[in-house]
Amino acid sequence: MTDRRLTFLGVAAIAALCMPGQARSDDAELAKQLSNPVASLISVPFQFNYDSGYGPDDGYRATLNIQPVVPISLNEQWNVISRTIVPLITQEDIAGQSGTQSGLGDVTQSLFFSPKVPGESGIIWGVGPVFLVPTATDDLLGTGKWGAGPTGVALKQSGPWTYGVLANHIWSFAGDGDRNDVNSTFLQPFLTYTTANAWTFGLNTESTYDWTGGDWSVPVNVTVAKLVKLGEQPVSFTVGARYWAEAPDNGPEGWGVRGVVTLLFPKK
């Protein structure tokens, strides 16, 4: 039995090494497209985050963000890229002894109008509106406010490298009058490196500044991703760690974890 297993593993390793160069190149290019927030690629990431250290009772929050990305062709020159974030949250004692809440958080919907072809400088960009929808099923899971504002992204891809920044600002304009207004800026500078065999190493921050409370939230994320084919279906698996460099007094502290499974649907 041991010899058979060794033989099987050896054959599998040789098969992987002998994979056609074009297939490896296509996988690497697909993995690289995932680093571009406005790529013309349908993808559905399922992103899990776990953070702790909330409030005086060391509360925690576990969030599964379902984040479909859908490009829509407007004409020969322009796409509009729809990016949606639907958070499913379980949390405990995030505001002192506040108990446990589980359910849907607020949905964020972004639309980026982006040229199909980068400019002469190689800069890829997109701009458009972002909307905050008060879909939370519990007061402690969302803001209770409708919000809107501008969003934009600019990046460059050079060889295996992708670097750029995504940003938005949201103001609330309606909703529960007893809840705090939303006036927040989100900044996400990012840097990734994709290898020829479709590994991607990433570094980013997802910083939010709350203009109402005057507080920064700054998690720094380090991730490793691998694109594979399950049959004909491309799937990217990501694992990572996050460190809270800055947070409000009642916010998370220390280290957290991230895991992502992304389904890709490239054009045939």
CSV table of C-alpha atoms in Angstrom, one decimal:
chain,number,residue,atom,x,y,z
A,1,MET,CA,0.0,0.0,0.0
A,2,THR,CA,2.8,2.4,0.9
A,3,ASP,CA,4.6,1.8,-2.5
A,4,ARG,CA,1.3,2.4,-4.4
A,5,ARG,CA,0.8,5.7,-2.5
A,6,LEU,CA,4.4,6.8,-3.3
A,7,THR,CA,3.9,5.8,-6.9
A,8,PHE,CA,0.6,7.8,-7.1
A,9,LEU,CA,2.2,10.9,-5.5
A,10,GLY,CA,5.1,10.7,-7.8
A,11,VAL,CA,2.9,10.5,-10.9
A,12,ALA,CA,0.8,13.4,-9.6
A,13,ALA,CA,3.9,15.5,-9.0
A,14,ILE,CA,5.3,14.8,-12.5
A,15,ALA,CA,1.9,15.6,-14.0
A,16,ALA,CA,1.8,18.9,-12.3
A,17,LEU,CA,5.3,19.7,-13.4
A,18,CYS,CA,4.5,18.7,-16.9
A,19,MET,CA,1.3,20.9,-17.1
A,20,PRO,CA,1.3,22.7,-20.4
A,21,GLY,CA,2.9,26.1,-20.2
A,22,GLN,CA,-0.1,27.8,-21.7
A,23,ALA,CA,-2.4,26.4,-19.0
A,24,ARG,CA,0.0,27.7,-16.2
A,25,SER,CA,0.2,31.1,-18.0
A,26,ASP,CA,-3.6,31.3,-18.2
A,27,ASP,CA,-4.0,30.4,-14.5
A,28,ALA,CA,-1.5,33.1,-13.5
A,29,GLU,CA,-3.2,35.7,-15.7
A,30,LEU,CA,-6.6,34.8,-14.1
A,31,ALA,CA,-5.1,35.0,-10.6
A,32,LYS,CA,-3.6,38.4,-11.5
A,33,GLN,CA,-7.1,39.6,-12.7
A,34,LEU,CA,-8.3,39.0,-9.1
A,35,SER,CA,-5.9,41.7,-7.9
A,36,ASN,CA,-7.7,44.2,-10.1
A,37,PRO,CA,-11.0,45.4,-8.5
A,38,VAL,CA,-12.3,46.6,-11.9
A,39,ALA,CA,-11.3,43.6,-14.1
A,40,SER,CA,-13.8,42.4,-16.6
A,41,LEU,CA,-14.3,39.1,-14.7
A,42,ILE,CA,-17.3,37.7,-12.9
A,43,SER,CA,-16.2,36.5,-9.4
A,44,VAL,CA,-17.9,35.6,-6.2
A,45,PRO,CA,-15.6,35.8,-3.1
A,46,PHE,CA,-16.8,34.4,0.2
A,47,GLN,CA,-14.5,36.3,2.7
A,48,PHE,CA,-14.4,35.2,6.3
A,49,ASN,CA,-12.9,37.5,9.0
A,50,TYR,CA,-12.5,36.9,12.7
A,51,ASP,CA,-11.6,39.7,15.1
A,52,SER,CA,-11.5,40.0,18.9
A,53,GLY,CA,-10.7,42.4,21.7
A,54,TYR,CA,-13.9,44.5,21.4
A,55,GLY,CA,-14.9,46.5,24.5
A,56,PRO,CA,-14.1,45.8,28.1
A,57,ASP,CA,-15.3,42.2,28.0
A,58,ASP,CA,-13.0,41.1,25.1
A,59,GLY,CA,-15.9,40.6,22.6
A,60,TYR,CA,-15.5,39.1,19.2
A,61,ARG,CA,-17.0,39.4,15.7
A,62,ALA,CA,-17.0,36.8,13.0
A,63,THR,CA,-18.1,38.1,9.5
A,64,LEU,CA,-18.7,36.3,6.3
A,65,ASN,CA,-18.8,38.8,3.5
A,66,ILE,CA,-20.4,37.6,0.3
A,67,GLN,CA,-19.0,39.9,-2.4
A,68,PRO,CA,-20.2,39.3,-6.0
A,69,VAL,CA,-18.4,41.3,-8.7
A,70,VAL,CA,-20.2,41.6,-12.0
A,71,PRO,CA,-18.8,43.6,-15.0
A,72,ILE,CA,-21.4,45.0,-17.4
A,73,SER,CA,-20.4,46.2,-20.9
A,74,LEU,CA,-21.8,49.6,-21.7
A,75,ASN,CA,-20.2,50.0,-25.2
A,76,GLU,CA,-16.9,49.3,-26.9
A,77,GLN,CA,-15.0,51.7,-24.6
A,78,TRP,CA,-16.6,51.4,-21.2
A,79,ASN,CA,-17.6,48.9,-18.5
A,80,VAL,CA,-19.5,49.4,-15.3
A,81,ILE,CA,-18.3,47.1,-12.5
A,82,SER,CA,-20.8,46.2,-9.8
A,83,ARG,CA,-19.2,45.3,-6.5
A,84,THR,CA,-21.6,44.3,-3.7
A,85,ILE,CA,-20.7,43.4,-0.1
A,86,VAL,CA,-23.3,41.4,1.9
A,87,PRO,CA,-22.1,40.8,5.5
A,88,LEU,CA,-23.4,37.9,7.6
A,89,ILE,CA,-22.3,38.5,11.2
A,90,THR,CA,-22.1,36.7,14.5
A,91,GLN,CA,-20.7,38.7,17.4
A,92,GLU,CA,-20.7,38.7,21.2
A,93,ASP,CA,-20.1,41.5,23.8
A,94,ILE,CA,-18.8,44.0,21.3
A,95,ALA,CA,-20.2,46.8,23.4
A,96,GLY,CA,-19.7,45.6,26.9
A,97,GLN,CA,-22.0,42.9,28.1
A,98,SER,CA,-24.2,43.4,25.0
A,99,GLY,CA,-24.9,39.7,24.4
A,100,THR,CA,-24.8,37.8,21.2
A,101,GLN,CA,-26.2,38.9,17.8
A,102,SER,CA,-26.3,37.0,14.6
A,103,GLY,CA,-27.7,38.1,11.2
A,104,LEU,CA,-27.4,40.3,8.2
A,105,GLY,CA,-25.4,43.6,8.4
A,106,ASP,CA,-25.7,46.6,6.2
A,107,VAL,CA,-25.1,46.0,2.4
A,108,THR,CA,-22.6,48.2,0.5
A,109,GLN,CA,-23.1,48.6,-3.2
A,110,SER,CA,-20.4,50.2,-5.4
A,111,LEU,CA,-20.5,50.9,-9.2
A,112,PHE,CA,-17.3,51.7,-11.0
A,113,PHE,CA,-17.4,53.2,-14.5
A,114,SER,CA,-14.1,52.0,-16.0
A,115,PRO,CA,-12.4,52.2,-19.5
A,116,LYS,CA,-12.0,48.8,-21.1
A,117,VAL,CA,-8.4,49.6,-22.1
A,118,PRO,CA,-5.8,51.1,-19.8
A,119,GLY,CA,-4.3,54.5,-20.9
A,120,GLU,CA,-0.9,55.0,-22.4
A,121,SER,CA,0.6,55.1,-18.9
A,122,GLY,CA,-0.9,51.7,-18.0
A,123,ILE,CA,-3.1,53.1,-15.3
A,124,ILE,CA,-6.4,51.2,-14.8
A,125,TRP,CA,-9.1,53.2,-13.1
A,126,GLY,CA,-12.7,53.4,-12.3
A,127,VAL,CA,-15.1,55.9,-10.6
A,128,GLY,CA,-18.7,56.0,-9.6
A,129,PRO,CA,-21.2,56.0,-6.7
A,130,VAL,CA,-21.3,53.9,-3.5
A,131,PHE,CA,-24.4,53.2,-1.5
A,132,LEU,CA,-25.0,52.1,2.1
A,133,VAL,CA,-28.3,50.1,2.5
A,134,PRO,CA,-29.6,49.6,6.1
A,135,THR,CA,-30.4,45.9,5.8
A,136,ALA,CA,-29.1,44.9,9.3
A,137,THR,CA,-31.3,42.6,11.2
A,138,ASP,CA,-30.2,44.0,14.6
A,139,ASP,CA,-29.3,47.5,15.8
A,140,LEU,CA,-25.9,46.3,16.8
A,141,LEU,CA,-25.2,44.8,13.4
A,142,GLY,CA,-25.6,48.0,11.4
A,143,THR,CA,-25.9,51.8,11.3
A,144,GLY,CA,-29.7,52.1,10.7
A,145,LYS,CA,-28.9,54.7,8.0
A,146,TRP,CA,-29.1,55.1,4.3
A,147,GLY,CA,-25.9,56.5,2.8
A,148,ALA,CA,-24.2,57.4,-0.4
A,149,GLY,CA,-21.1,59.0,-1.8
A,150,PRO,CA,-18.3,58.7,-4.4
A,151,THR,CA,-15.9,55.8,-4.9
A,152,GLY,CA,-12.9,55.3,-7.0
A,153,VAL,CA,-10.0,53.0,-7.7
A,154,ALA,CA,-6.6,53.5,-9.5
A,155,LEU,CA,-4.0,50.8,-10.1
A,156,LYS,CA,-1.2,49.6,-12.3
A,157,GLN,CA,-0.1,46.1,-13.2
A,158,SER,CA,3.5,45.7,-14.1
A,159,GLY,CA,4.8,42.2,-14.7
A,160,PRO,CA,3.8,40.1,-11.6
A,161,TRP,CA,3.1,43.2,-9.5
A,162,THR,CA,-0.2,45.0,-8.9
A,163,TYR,CA,-0.4,48.1,-6.8
A,164,GLY,CA,-3.0,50.8,-6.3
A,165,VAL,CA,-5.6,52.2,-4.0
A,166,LEU,CA,-9.4,52.0,-3.7
A,167,ALA,CA,-11.3,54.6,-1.8
A,168,ASN,CA,-14.8,55.8,-1.0
A,169,HIS,CA,-16.6,58.3,1.2
A,170,ILE,CA,-20.2,57.7,2.6
A,171,TRP,CA,-22.5,60.3,4.1
A,172,SER,CA,-25.9,59.2,5.6
A,173,PHE,CA,-28.9,61.1,4.3
A,174,ALA,CA,-31.9,59.2,5.8
A,175,GLY,CA,-32.7,56.5,8.3
A,176,ASP,CA,-33.2,56.2,12.0
A,177,GLY,CA,-33.1,59.7,13.5
A,178,ASP,CA,-31.9,58.3,16.9
A,179,ARG,CA,-28.8,56.7,15.4
A,180,ASN,CA,-25.5,58.5,14.8
A,181,ASP,CA,-24.9,60.0,11.3
A,182,VAL,CA,-22.5,58.2,9.0
A,183,ASN,CA,-19.7,60.3,7.7
A,184,SER,CA,-16.8,58.0,6.9
A,185,THR,CA,-13.8,57.7,4.6
A,186,PHE,CA,-12.5,54.3,3.5
A,187,LEU,CA,-9.0,53.9,2.1
A,188,GLN,CA,-7.5,50.6,0.8
A,189,PRO,CA,-4.0,50.8,-0.6
A,190,PHE,CA,-2.9,47.4,-1.9
A,191,LEU,CA,0.1,45.6,-3.3
A,192,THR,CA,0.2,42.0,-4.7
A,193,TYR,CA,2.7,39.7,-6.4
A,194,THR,CA,1.5,36.9,-8.6
A,195,THR,CA,3.8,34.0,-9.5
A,196,ALA,CA,3.9,32.0,-12.7
A,197,ASN,CA,2.1,29.1,-11.0
A,198,ALA,CA,-0.8,31.3,-9.8
A,199,TRP,CA,0.3,32.0,-6.2
A,200,THR,CA,-0.5,35.5,-5.1
A,201,PHE,CA,1.0,37.3,-2.1
A,202,GLY,CA,-0.8,40.4,-0.9
A,203,LEU,CA,-0.5,43.3,1.5
A,204,ASN,CA,-3.1,45.9,2.1
A,205,THR,CA,-4.8,48.0,4.7
A,206,GLU,CA,-8.6,48.6,4.9
A,207,SER,CA,-8.6,51.9,6.8
A,208,THR,CA,-11.7,53.8,7.8
A,209,TYR,CA,-11.9,57.2,9.3
A,210,ASP,CA,-15.1,58.1,11.2
A,211,TRP,CA,-15.4,61.9,10.9
A,212,THR,CA,-18.3,61.9,13.4
A,213,GLY,CA,-16.4,60.2,16.2
A,214,GLY,CA,-12.9,61.2,15.1
A,215,ASP,CA,-11.6,57.6,15.1
A,216,TRP,CA,-9.4,55.6,12.8
A,217,SER,CA,-9.8,51.8,12.2
A,218,VAL,CA,-6.7,50.4,10.5
A,219,PRO,CA,-6.4,46.6,10.0
A,220,VAL,CA,-3.3,45.5,8.1
A,221,ASN,CA,-3.8,42.3,6.1
A,222,VAL,CA,-1.2,39.9,4.8
A,223,THR,CA,-2.5,37.1,2.6
A,224,VAL,CA,-1.4,34.2,0.4
A,225,ALA,CA,-3.7,32.9,-2.3
A,226,LYS,CA,-3.6,30.0,-4.8
A,227,LEU,CA,-5.8,29.6,-7.9
A,228,VAL,CA,-6.7,26.0,-8.8
A,229,LYS,CA,-9.1,24.3,-11.1
A,230,LEU,CA,-11.8,22.0,-9.6
A,231,GLY,CA,-12.7,20.2,-12.8
A,232,GLU,CA,-13.3,23.2,-15.2
A,233,GLN,CA,-14.2,25.6,-12.4
A,234,PRO,CA,-11.4,28.1,-11.4
A,235,VAL,CA,-11.3,28.7,-7.6
A,236,SER,CA,-9.0,30.8,-5.6
A,237,PHE,CA,-8.2,29.9,-1.9
A,238,THR,CA,-6.8,32.6,0.3
A,239,VAL,CA,-5.6,32.6,3.9
A,240,GLY,CA,-4.2,35.5,5.8
A,241,ALA,CA,-3.6,37.3,9.1
A,242,ARG,CA,-4.6,40.8,10.0
A,243,TYR,CA,-3.3,43.1,12.7
A,244,TRP,CA,-5.2,46.1,14.1
A,245,ALA,CA,-2.7,48.9,14.0
A,246,GLU,CA,-5.4,51.4,15.1
A,247,ALA,CA,-9.0,51.1,16.3
A,248,PRO,CA,-11.5,53.0,18.5
A,249,ASP,CA,-11.4,52.5,22.2
A,250,ASN,CA,-14.1,49.9,22.0
A,251,GLY,CA,-12.9,48.4,18.8
A,252,PRO,CA,-11.0,45.2,18.0
A,253,GLU,CA,-7.4,44.7,19.2
A,254,GLY,CA,-4.4,42.6,18.2
A,255,TRP,CA,-4.5,39.8,15.6
A,256,GLY,CA,-7.3,38.5,13.5
A,257,VAL,CA,-7.6,35.9,10.7
A,258,ARG,CA,-9.0,36.0,7.2
A,259,GLY,CA,-10.0,33.2,4.8
A,260,VAL,CA,-11.5,33.6,1.3
A,261,VAL,CA,-12.9,31.2,-1.2
A,262,THR,CA,-13.5,32.9,-4.6
A,263,LEU,CA,-15.4,31.4,-7.5
A,264,LEU,CA,-14.3,32.7,-10.9
A,265,PHE,CA,-16.4,32.8,-14.1
A,266,PRO,CA,-14.1,34.0,-16.9
A,267,LYS,CA,-15.5,34.7,-20.4
A,268,LYS,CA,-15.4,31.6,-22.7
